[in-house]
Amino acid sequence: MKLCILGGGGFRTPYVYQALLRDQGTPRVEEVALYDTDQDRLDGMVLVLSQFAREFPDAPRLVPTTSLDQALAGSDFIFAAVRVGGLAARCCDERVALDLNVIGQETTGPGGLAYALRTVPFMVDIAHKVRELAPNAYFLNFTNPAGIITEAMQGVLGDRVLGICDTPSGLGRRVAGVLGLDHRRVQMDYVGLNHLGWMRRVLYDGVDVLPTLLADDEKLSVLEEGIVFGPEWLRTMGLIPNEYLYYYYFNRDAVRAIVDSGTTRGEFLLETQDDFYREVRSKGADAAAFWRETVTARSASYMAEAKGGEQGKPAHTDQVETDPSHQGYAGVALGVMAAITRNERATMILNVRNRGTIAGMPDDAVVEVPTTVDANGVHPLTTSAPSLHQLGLMQQVKAVERHTIAAALTGDRNEALQAFALHPLVDSVTVGRKLLDGYVDRIPEVAAVLGAH
C-alpha cells in the first residue's frame, strides 16, 4: 500500500513512521510519499526517519517530493498535517486576539477561525486533486481546526474524509492509567465536536468506573484534566471535559495567564522548531536523538497556561509521545487503516458526519463521537442526547464553523464577521469587527481570501 503524508517535513511525521515500522499486519504500507513545499525540511526529516528505520529491514520506502501530484497519485491512504502560513501566521492568530483581551489559541476561539479561513481553500483544492489522482483513497485529516477542515473537504470527498484527533483517546488512556486498568478494554461514552467534547461515562467490562475516579482526590490530582479543571469542577459537572474546554470554563483566567506569560505557544514553537530544522542535518547520526530531545521539551510544556506553568517550561510529568507504545494520533490513524484494509473491526472516537447520531445537530455536520470502522467504512454510533448546555454550545460553535467555511470558500466578509462576532469566546460584534480587520491586516493568507471582498 501507498501512504501519502501531506506536510511530510513536519515535526510530527516521526510519530507516524515509527508506528508504521512496528506494524507487521497484512497488507501493510510499503511506500510513504512525503510531500512538503520546503525541501530543507524534507531533507532533515528524511534523515531522522532513516535513523529510526535502521533496525527494520522491511521499513516502508520513503519517497520525499515537492510535487503534490506525484505524492498523491495512486495513494491508498492520505494523511494531512499542514500549516498554511506557517508558525508565523499562528503567532498572529494568537496575538491579534490577545491584543483585544480575547483568547489567543491555535484552534479554540478566533485564532482557530483565522487558521481555518486560510486553510479551507487550500484543503478543498487538495480534495479535488485527490478525487482526480487517488479516487479510492481514504483521507485522514490531522490538519487543524480538524472539525472545520474535515467538514469542508467532505463537500468534495464525502465519507472518505475522516478527522483524527488524539485528545479523546489520550483522555481514555490517562483515565485507565490512573485507575490501573487496561486501556484497551475501556469504552468511552463521549460526545462533542473537535476540541469541544465531554466524556460522560467510562465503561470497563460493562461497569461505569467514572464515579469511582471522580470521588478520588488522589487519583484526580495526577490526572491531567484534574489539574486543568480542578477536582471540584469535575465533580460538579459529573463528567470529564475535553481539555480544550478550559478556554471556555476558565476563559478570563486563560487569557490572563497567556498574557502574563509574555510568550505564546506559537512563539515558543516558532523559535524551537526553527532551531531544530536549522541544526538537525548537522547532527549526523544523532539526528533522531535530537528530534526526541526537542519533542520531549515541546510536549512537557503543552497547555502550560492551563496547568500553572510557563510557556517553554515543563508543566507536567505525563508520559510524552516519544514512547513508541503511545502513538497518539498516529496510532488512531493506523487503527483506522487496519480496520479498513484488514477488516479488523474497531471503535474509535473520530470526526465524522453526524447522520442522526446526535439529536439536534444537522445530519451533515461533522461531530466527534465513538465510531465503528471496518472494511465497509465508518459507522458513527448512536449516543444518548447531550445536555442542554452541551447541545447549546455545540450548536453555537457549529454555526460559527459553517460561517467560517462559507467565508473561506466565497470570500464573503459578512460571513467571516458573523463567524467572529457570534463565537461564544468573542460575544461582541464590535470586537468581532476588530478581529476580522486585524487578521486581514496582519496575515497575508487571510487577506488573500477576504481582502478583495
Short mmCIF file of C-alpha atoms in Angstrom, two decimals:
data_model
loop_
_atom_site.label_atom_id
_atom_site.label_comp_id
_atom_site.label_asym_id
_atom_site.label_seq_id
_atom_site.Cartn_x
_atom_site.Cartn_y
_atom_site.Cartn_z
CA MET A 1 0.00 0.00 0.00
CA LYS A 2 1.00 3.60 -0.56
CA LEU A 3 0.59 6.22 2.16
CA CYS A 4 0.93 9.88 1.30
CA ILE A 5 1.74 12.36 4.08
CA LEU A 6 0.97 15.97 3.21
CA GLY A 7 3.21 18.13 5.36
CA GLY A 8 5.70 15.26 5.41
CA GLY A 9 8.53 17.50 6.56
CA GLY A 10 6.51 18.40 9.62
CA PHE A 11 7.61 17.87 13.18
CA ARG A 12 5.12 15.09 13.94
CA THR A 13 5.90 12.85 10.96
CA PRO A 14 8.19 10.59 13.04
CA TYR A 15 5.19 9.53 15.15
CA VAL A 16 3.52 8.15 12.05
CA TYR A 17 6.63 6.48 10.68
CA GLN A 18 7.54 4.81 13.98
CA ALA A 19 4.04 3.35 14.13
CA LEU A 20 4.40 2.05 10.56
CA LEU A 21 7.76 0.47 11.38
CA ARG A 22 6.18 -1.60 14.15
CA ASP A 23 3.16 -2.63 12.13
CA GLN A 24 3.54 -6.24 10.98
CA GLY A 25 0.00 -6.84 9.74
CA THR A 26 -1.01 -7.70 6.18
CA PRO A 27 -1.39 -5.76 3.99
CA ARG A 28 0.95 -3.09 5.23
CA VAL A 29 2.30 0.20 3.95
CA GLU A 30 5.25 -0.33 1.62
CA GLU A 31 5.73 3.23 0.35
CA VAL A 32 5.47 6.54 2.20
CA ALA A 33 5.33 9.62 -0.02
CA LEU A 34 6.44 12.66 1.98
CA TYR A 35 5.13 15.88 0.44
CA ASP A 36 6.27 19.29 1.58
CA THR A 37 6.86 22.65 -0.06
CA ASP A 38 10.16 23.08 1.83
CA GLN A 39 13.00 20.88 0.56
CA ASP A 40 15.22 21.65 3.57
CA ARG A 41 12.52 20.44 5.98
CA LEU A 42 12.07 17.29 3.90
CA ASP A 43 15.80 16.57 3.91
CA GLY A 44 16.02 16.98 7.67
CA MET A 45 13.01 14.77 8.28
CA VAL A 46 14.25 12.01 5.94
CA LEU A 47 17.48 11.94 7.96
CA VAL A 48 15.52 11.46 11.20
CA LEU A 49 13.20 8.82 9.75
CA SER A 50 16.05 6.88 8.15
CA GLN A 51 17.70 6.55 11.55
CA PHE A 52 14.51 5.18 13.07
CA ALA A 53 14.35 2.65 10.20
CA ARG A 54 17.86 1.23 10.64
CA GLU A 55 16.70 -1.66 12.83
CA PHE A 56 13.85 -2.58 10.47
CA PRO A 57 14.98 -4.35 7.27
CA ASP A 58 11.45 -4.20 5.86
CA ALA A 59 10.92 -0.49 6.60
CA PRO A 60 8.46 1.28 4.30
CA ARG A 61 10.25 3.07 1.47
CA LEU A 62 10.48 6.84 1.82
CA VAL A 63 9.77 8.96 -1.27
CA PRO A 64 10.23 12.65 -0.44
CA THR A 65 8.88 15.09 -3.02
CA THR A 66 7.84 18.69 -3.53
CA SER A 67 5.45 17.58 -6.30
CA LEU A 68 1.89 17.34 -4.96
CA ASP A 69 0.65 15.33 -7.96
CA GLN A 70 3.46 12.79 -7.59
CA ALA A 71 2.77 12.42 -3.87
CA LEU A 72 -0.98 11.89 -4.29
CA ALA A 73 -1.07 9.69 -7.38
CA GLY A 74 -2.12 6.12 -6.61
CA SER A 75 -2.25 6.61 -2.83
CA ASP A 76 -4.38 4.22 -0.78
CA PHE A 77 -4.40 6.48 2.26
CA ILE A 78 -3.54 10.14 2.69
CA PHE A 79 -2.60 11.82 5.95
CA ALA A 80 -2.63 15.61 6.08
CA ALA A 81 -0.98 17.81 8.70
CA VAL A 82 -0.29 21.14 7.03
CA ARG A 83 0.02 24.68 8.31
CA VAL A 84 -0.86 27.33 5.73
CA GLY A 85 1.11 30.45 6.63
CA GLY A 86 3.48 28.53 8.89
CA LEU A 87 4.11 29.26 12.54
CA ALA A 88 4.47 32.97 11.81
CA ALA A 89 0.76 33.08 10.94
CA ARG A 90 -0.05 31.07 14.07
CA CYS A 91 1.70 33.73 16.15
CA CYS A 92 -0.56 36.34 14.55
CA ASP A 93 -3.61 34.13 15.20
CA GLU A 94 -2.74 34.34 18.88
CA ARG A 95 -1.59 37.95 19.16
CA VAL A 96 -4.43 39.63 17.24
CA ALA A 97 -6.88 38.09 19.71
CA LEU A 98 -4.80 38.69 22.83
CA ASP A 99 -4.38 42.36 21.91
CA LEU A 100 -8.18 42.59 22.24
CA ASN A 101 -8.23 40.60 25.51
CA VAL A 102 -9.74 37.60 23.73
CA ILE A 103 -8.36 34.07 23.97
CA GLY A 104 -5.43 33.60 21.60
CA GLN A 105 -5.17 29.90 20.87
CA GLU A 106 -4.45 27.83 17.77
CA THR A 107 -7.81 26.06 17.38
CA THR A 108 -10.15 27.43 20.05
CA GLY A 109 -11.75 30.84 19.54
CA PRO A 110 -10.91 33.46 16.90
CA GLY A 111 -7.38 32.18 16.33
CA GLY A 112 -8.83 28.89 15.13
CA LEU A 113 -11.22 30.74 12.81
CA ALA A 114 -8.37 32.70 11.25
CA TYR A 115 -6.43 29.45 10.83
CA ALA A 116 -9.45 27.89 9.12
CA LEU A 117 -10.06 30.85 6.80
CA ARG A 118 -6.66 30.48 5.17
CA THR A 119 -6.60 26.66 5.30
CA VAL A 120 -10.04 25.65 3.98
CA PRO A 121 -9.45 26.85 0.38
CA PHE A 122 -6.12 25.02 0.20
CA MET A 123 -7.53 21.79 1.63
CA VAL A 124 -10.60 21.87 -0.63
CA ASP A 125 -8.26 22.25 -3.62
CA ILE A 126 -6.38 19.22 -2.28
CA ALA A 127 -9.67 17.31 -2.10
CA HIS A 128 -10.33 17.96 -5.78
CA LYS A 129 -6.85 16.68 -6.64
CA VAL A 130 -7.41 13.57 -4.54
CA ARG A 131 -10.65 12.88 -6.39
CA GLU A 132 -8.69 13.06 -9.64
CA LEU A 133 -5.44 11.25 -8.71
CA ALA A 134 -6.42 8.87 -5.89
CA PRO A 135 -10.22 8.46 -6.07
CA ASN A 136 -10.29 5.35 -3.88
CA ALA A 137 -8.11 6.73 -1.12
CA TYR A 138 -9.26 7.42 2.41
CA PHE A 139 -8.20 10.87 3.58
CA LEU A 140 -7.30 11.05 7.28
CA ASN A 141 -7.13 14.69 8.28
CA PHE A 142 -4.95 15.89 11.16
CA THR A 143 -4.88 19.50 9.96
CA ASN A 144 -6.43 21.88 12.46
CA PRO A 145 -9.05 23.03 13.11
CA ALA A 146 -9.80 19.39 12.36
CA GLY A 147 -13.60 19.56 12.53
CA ILE A 148 -13.86 22.54 10.19
CA ILE A 149 -11.34 21.23 7.67
CA THR A 150 -12.91 17.77 7.62
CA GLU A 151 -16.41 19.16 7.07
CA ALA A 152 -15.23 21.42 4.24
CA MET A 153 -13.42 18.55 2.48
CA GLN A 154 -16.40 16.22 2.82
CA GLY A 155 -18.21 18.50 0.38
CA VAL A 156 -15.86 17.04 -2.26
CA LEU A 157 -14.89 13.57 -0.99
CA GLY A 158 -17.83 12.62 1.24
CA ASP A 159 -17.34 10.00 3.93
CA ARG A 160 -13.86 9.08 2.66
CA VAL A 161 -12.61 12.03 4.71
CA LEU A 162 -12.20 11.42 8.46
CA GLY A 163 -10.92 13.82 11.09
CA ILE A 164 -8.33 12.42 13.51
CA CYS A 165 -7.58 13.88 16.94
CA ASP A 166 -5.81 12.03 19.74
CA THR A 167 -7.19 14.15 22.59
CA PRO A 168 -10.21 11.89 23.33
CA SER A 169 -8.20 8.67 23.04
CA GLY A 170 -5.47 10.20 25.19
CA LEU A 171 -8.09 11.05 27.81
CA GLY A 172 -9.26 7.42 27.84
CA ARG A 173 -5.69 6.20 28.19
CA ARG A 174 -4.99 8.57 31.07
CA VAL A 175 -8.17 7.62 32.92
CA ALA A 176 -7.37 3.93 32.54
CA GLY A 177 -3.83 4.59 33.74
CA VAL A 178 -4.75 6.34 36.98
CA LEU A 179 -7.32 3.61 37.71
CA GLY A 180 -4.83 0.83 36.96
CA LEU A 181 -6.96 -0.57 34.13
CA ASP A 182 -6.10 -1.95 30.68
CA HIS A 183 -6.90 0.96 28.35
CA ARG A 184 -7.68 -1.49 25.53
CA ARG A 185 -10.75 -2.67 27.46
CA VAL A 186 -12.08 0.82 28.19
CA GLN A 187 -15.07 2.18 26.29
CA MET A 188 -15.88 5.88 26.46
CA ASP A 189 -19.28 7.50 26.22
CA TYR A 190 -18.07 10.67 24.54
CA VAL A 191 -19.96 13.39 22.68
CA GLY A 192 -18.99 16.68 21.09
CA LEU A 193 -17.15 18.49 18.33
CA ASN A 194 -13.41 18.56 17.79
CA HIS A 195 -11.77 20.20 20.85
CA LEU A 196 -15.24 20.64 22.36
CA GLY A 197 -16.41 17.37 23.91
CA TRP A 198 -17.31 15.62 27.13
CA MET A 199 -16.59 12.12 28.46
CA ARG A 200 -19.80 11.17 30.25
CA ARG A 201 -19.09 7.54 31.17
CA VAL A 202 -16.06 5.25 31.25
CA LEU A 203 -17.12 1.64 30.81
CA TYR A 204 -14.81 -1.18 31.88
CA ASP A 205 -16.27 -4.65 31.38
CA GLY A 206 -19.70 -3.02 31.31
CA VAL A 207 -19.26 -1.08 34.57
CA ASP A 208 -19.04 2.72 34.65
CA VAL A 209 -15.86 3.50 36.62
CA LEU A 210 -16.07 7.28 36.21
CA PRO A 211 -17.87 7.84 39.57
CA THR A 212 -15.03 5.99 41.32
CA LEU A 213 -12.49 8.29 39.72
CA LEU A 214 -14.44 11.47 40.47
CA ALA A 215 -14.66 10.54 44.15
CA ASP A 216 -10.91 10.01 44.50
CA ASP A 217 -8.94 13.23 45.15
CA GLU A 218 -5.59 11.46 44.98
CA LYS A 219 -6.25 10.00 41.53
CA LEU A 220 -7.75 13.23 40.19
CA SER A 221 -4.70 15.14 41.40
CA VAL A 222 -2.47 13.27 38.93
CA LEU A 223 -4.92 13.16 36.02
CA GLU A 224 -4.15 15.91 33.51
CA GLU A 225 -7.79 17.01 33.36
CA GLY A 226 -7.91 17.09 37.16
CA ILE A 227 -5.01 19.52 37.12
CA VAL A 228 -6.56 21.63 34.36
CA PHE A 229 -10.14 21.89 35.70
CA GLY A 230 -9.73 21.07 39.38
CA PRO A 231 -11.45 18.13 41.12
CA GLU A 232 -14.36 20.22 42.41
CA TRP A 233 -15.44 21.38 38.94
CA LEU A 234 -15.21 17.84 37.55
CA ARG A 235 -17.38 16.55 40.39
CA THR A 236 -19.80 19.45 39.92
CA MET A 237 -20.26 18.50 36.27
CA GLY A 238 -20.17 14.76 36.92
CA LEU A 239 -18.03 14.15 33.84
CA ILE A 240 -14.64 14.97 32.33
CA PRO A 241 -14.50 17.68 29.65
CA ASN A 242 -12.06 17.71 26.77
CA GLU A 243 -9.07 19.73 27.98
CA TYR A 244 -9.74 22.48 25.41
CA LEU A 245 -12.94 23.36 27.26
CA TYR A 246 -10.63 25.00 29.78
CA TYR A 247 -10.71 28.00 27.44
CA TYR A 248 -14.50 28.19 27.86
CA TYR A 249 -14.92 27.34 31.54
CA PHE A 250 -11.93 29.43 32.67
CA ASN A 251 -11.82 31.99 29.88
CA ARG A 252 -10.68 35.05 31.83
CA ASP A 253 -8.09 33.00 33.71
CA ALA A 254 -6.73 31.60 30.45
CA VAL A 255 -6.42 34.99 28.75
CA ARG A 256 -4.65 36.47 31.77
CA ALA A 257 -2.28 33.50 32.09
CA ILE A 258 -1.24 33.70 28.44
CA VAL A 259 -0.80 37.47 28.52
CA ASP A 260 1.21 37.30 31.75
CA SER A 261 3.50 34.59 30.40
CA GLY A 262 4.83 37.04 27.80
CA THR A 263 5.22 34.28 25.20
CA THR A 264 2.51 32.47 23.30
CA ARG A 265 2.64 28.81 22.35
CA GLY A 266 3.16 29.75 18.71
CA GLU A 267 6.10 32.00 19.55
CA PHE A 268 7.72 29.24 21.62
CA LEU A 269 7.29 26.70 18.81
CA LEU A 270 8.49 29.14 16.16
CA GLU A 271 11.78 29.56 17.98
CA THR A 272 12.33 25.93 18.92
CA GLN A 273 11.25 24.42 15.59
CA ASP A 274 13.36 26.87 13.60
CA ASP A 275 16.32 25.85 15.75
CA PHE A 276 15.53 22.18 15.10
CA TYR A 277 15.37 22.42 11.33
CA ARG A 278 18.43 24.66 11.21
CA GLU A 279 20.52 22.21 13.22
CA VAL A 280 19.16 18.72 12.52
CA ARG A 281 21.15 18.00 9.38
CA SER A 282 24.38 18.86 11.19
CA LYS A 283 23.62 16.24 13.86
CA GLY A 284 24.51 13.32 11.60
CA ALA A 285 23.94 10.01 13.38
CA ASP A 286 22.37 11.86 16.33
CA ALA A 287 19.51 13.41 14.32
CA ALA A 288 16.83 11.05 15.70
CA ALA A 289 18.04 11.62 19.27
CA PHE A 290 17.92 15.37 18.64
CA TRP A 291 14.31 15.07 17.49
CA ARG A 292 13.43 13.10 20.66
CA GLU A 293 15.07 15.73 22.86
CA THR A 294 13.23 18.57 21.11
CA VAL A 295 9.83 16.88 21.16
CA THR A 296 10.18 16.00 24.84
CA ALA A 297 10.67 19.67 25.76
CA ARG A 298 7.81 20.64 23.45
CA SER A 299 5.38 18.08 24.91
CA ALA A 300 6.22 18.88 28.52
CA SER A 301 5.04 22.49 28.16
CA TYR A 302 1.84 21.72 26.23
CA MET A 303 -1.11 23.82 27.51
CA ALA A 304 1.17 25.26 30.17
CA GLU A 305 -1.25 28.14 30.84
CA ALA A 306 -3.89 25.64 32.00
CA LYS A 307 -1.54 23.82 34.37
CA GLY A 308 0.04 26.66 36.26
CA GLY A 309 3.22 26.57 34.22
CA GLU A 310 5.07 28.91 31.90
CA GLN A 311 5.42 28.55 28.16
CA GLY A 312 8.59 26.68 27.29
CA LYS A 313 8.93 25.13 30.74
CA PRO A 314 7.68 21.72 31.92
CA ALA A 315 4.13 21.99 33.21
CA HIS A 316 3.51 18.32 33.99
CA THR A 317 5.25 14.95 34.07
CA ASP A 318 2.90 12.86 31.93
CA GLN A 319 4.33 10.30 29.52
CA VAL A 320 5.13 12.04 26.25
CA GLU A 321 4.54 10.67 22.79
CA THR A 322 8.15 9.72 22.07
CA ASP A 323 7.33 6.37 23.69
CA PRO A 324 6.58 4.11 20.68
CA SER A 325 3.85 2.32 22.63
CA HIS A 326 2.00 5.64 22.97
CA GLN A 327 1.42 6.50 19.31
CA GLY A 328 -1.04 9.35 19.80
CA TYR A 329 -2.95 10.39 16.72
CA ALA A 330 -0.69 8.19 14.56
CA GLY A 331 -1.96 5.17 16.48
CA VAL A 332 -5.58 6.23 15.91
CA ALA A 333 -4.92 6.69 12.19
CA LEU A 334 -3.22 3.32 11.84
CA GLY A 335 -6.12 1.73 13.70
CA VAL A 336 -8.45 3.18 11.06
CA MET A 337 -6.23 1.86 8.27
CA ALA A 338 -6.11 -1.63 9.78
CA ALA A 339 -9.87 -1.70 10.30
CA ILE A 340 -10.50 -0.80 6.65
CA THR A 341 -7.80 -2.85 4.89
CA ARG A 342 -7.78 -5.92 7.17
CA ASN A 343 -11.38 -5.75 8.37
CA GLU A 344 -10.08 -5.52 11.95
CA ARG A 345 -13.29 -4.05 13.26
CA ALA A 346 -12.56 -1.35 15.85
CA THR A 347 -14.29 1.51 17.63
CA MET A 348 -12.53 4.86 17.93
CA ILE A 349 -13.53 8.45 18.57
CA LEU A 350 -13.39 10.19 15.19
CA ASN A 351 -14.62 13.30 13.43
CA VAL A 352 -17.36 12.05 11.09
CA ARG A 353 -20.71 13.09 9.63
CA ASN A 354 -23.41 13.14 12.26
CA ARG A 355 -26.09 11.20 10.34
CA GLY A 356 -28.55 11.38 13.25
CA THR A 357 -26.00 10.33 15.86
CA ILE A 358 -26.56 13.48 17.96
CA ALA A 359 -30.13 14.73 18.06
CA GLY A 360 -30.32 18.47 17.43
CA MET A 361 -27.29 18.59 15.11
CA PRO A 362 -27.54 18.58 11.27
CA ASP A 363 -27.02 15.21 9.61
CA ASP A 364 -24.10 16.52 7.54
CA ALA A 365 -22.37 18.27 10.44
CA VAL A 366 -19.01 16.81 11.45
CA VAL A 367 -19.11 15.69 15.09
CA GLU A 368 -16.62 13.88 17.30
CA VAL A 369 -18.14 10.62 18.55
CA PRO A 370 -17.35 6.91 19.02
CA THR A 371 -17.29 5.36 15.56
CA THR A 372 -17.00 1.76 14.43
CA VAL A 373 -14.70 1.23 11.45
CA ASP A 374 -14.45 -1.88 9.28
CA ALA A 375 -13.96 -2.87 5.65
CA ASN A 376 -17.33 -1.31 4.83
CA GLY A 377 -16.29 2.12 6.06
CA VAL A 378 -17.21 4.23 9.08
CA HIS A 379 -20.32 3.91 11.23
CA PRO A 380 -20.87 6.53 13.96
CA LEU A 381 -22.59 5.02 16.99
CA THR A 382 -25.90 6.38 18.21
CA THR A 383 -25.42 8.15 21.52
CA SER A 384 -27.68 9.42 24.27
CA ALA A 385 -28.76 13.05 23.94
CA PRO A 386 -26.33 15.68 25.23
CA SER A 387 -27.40 18.04 27.99
CA LEU A 388 -28.87 21.44 27.11
CA HIS A 389 -25.55 23.09 27.99
CA GLN A 390 -23.60 20.70 25.77
CA LEU A 391 -26.01 20.85 22.85
CA GLY A 392 -26.34 24.62 23.03
CA LEU A 393 -22.59 25.14 22.96
CA MET A 394 -22.16 22.62 20.17
CA GLN A 395 -24.88 24.28 18.07
CA GLN A 396 -23.44 27.74 18.52
CA VAL A 397 -19.89 26.65 17.69
CA LYS A 398 -21.11 24.59 14.71
CA ALA A 399 -22.94 27.66 13.36
CA VAL A 400 -19.69 29.63 13.68
CA GLU A 401 -17.78 26.86 11.89
CA ARG A 402 -20.23 26.94 9.00
CA HIS A 403 -19.98 30.71 8.64
CA THR A 404 -16.20 30.24 8.56
CA ILE A 405 -16.38 27.62 5.80
CA ALA A 406 -18.72 29.82 3.77
CA ALA A 407 -16.38 32.80 4.16
CA ALA A 408 -13.34 30.76 3.18
CA LEU A 409 -14.99 29.35 0.05
CA THR A 410 -16.69 32.54 -1.14
CA GLY A 411 -14.51 35.34 0.23
CA ASP A 412 -17.60 36.90 1.82
CA ARG A 413 -16.52 39.21 4.67
CA ASN A 414 -20.06 39.26 6.05
CA GLU A 415 -19.82 35.51 6.64
CA ALA A 416 -16.44 36.00 8.30
CA LEU A 417 -17.78 38.78 10.53
CA GLN A 418 -20.64 36.57 11.68
CA ALA A 419 -18.16 33.79 12.50
CA PHE A 420 -16.04 36.05 14.70
CA ALA A 421 -18.87 38.03 16.31
CA LEU A 422 -21.03 35.00 17.12
CA HIS A 423 -18.29 32.89 18.63
CA PRO A 424 -19.06 32.41 22.36
CA LEU A 425 -15.50 33.37 23.30
CA VAL A 426 -15.86 36.69 21.46
CA ASP A 427 -19.51 37.59 22.07
CA SER A 428 -19.25 41.10 20.66
CA VAL A 429 -19.91 42.48 17.20
CA THR A 430 -17.51 45.36 17.87
CA VAL A 431 -14.70 43.02 18.89
CA GLY A 432 -15.60 40.68 16.03
CA ARG A 433 -15.04 43.51 13.52
CA LYS A 434 -11.69 44.38 15.10
CA LEU A 435 -10.61 40.75 14.98
CA LEU A 436 -11.55 40.42 11.34
CA ASP A 437 -9.72 43.63 10.41
CA GLY A 438 -6.68 42.58 12.45
CA TYR A 439 -6.34 39.20 10.77
CA VAL A 440 -6.80 40.66 7.28
CA ASP A 441 -4.18 43.35 8.03
CA ARG A 442 -1.59 41.05 9.60
CA ILE A 443 -1.90 37.69 7.83
CA PRO A 444 -1.40 37.78 4.04
CA GLU A 445 -3.06 34.40 3.55
CA VAL A 446 -6.26 35.64 5.25
CA ALA A 447 -6.15 38.84 3.22
CA ALA A 448 -5.85 36.76 0.05
CA VAL A 449 -9.13 35.05 0.93
CA LEU A 450 -11.06 38.07 2.22
CA GLY A 451 -9.13 41.21 1.37
CA ALA A 452 -10.58 41.81 -2.08
CA HIS A 453 -14.22 41.47 -0.98
#
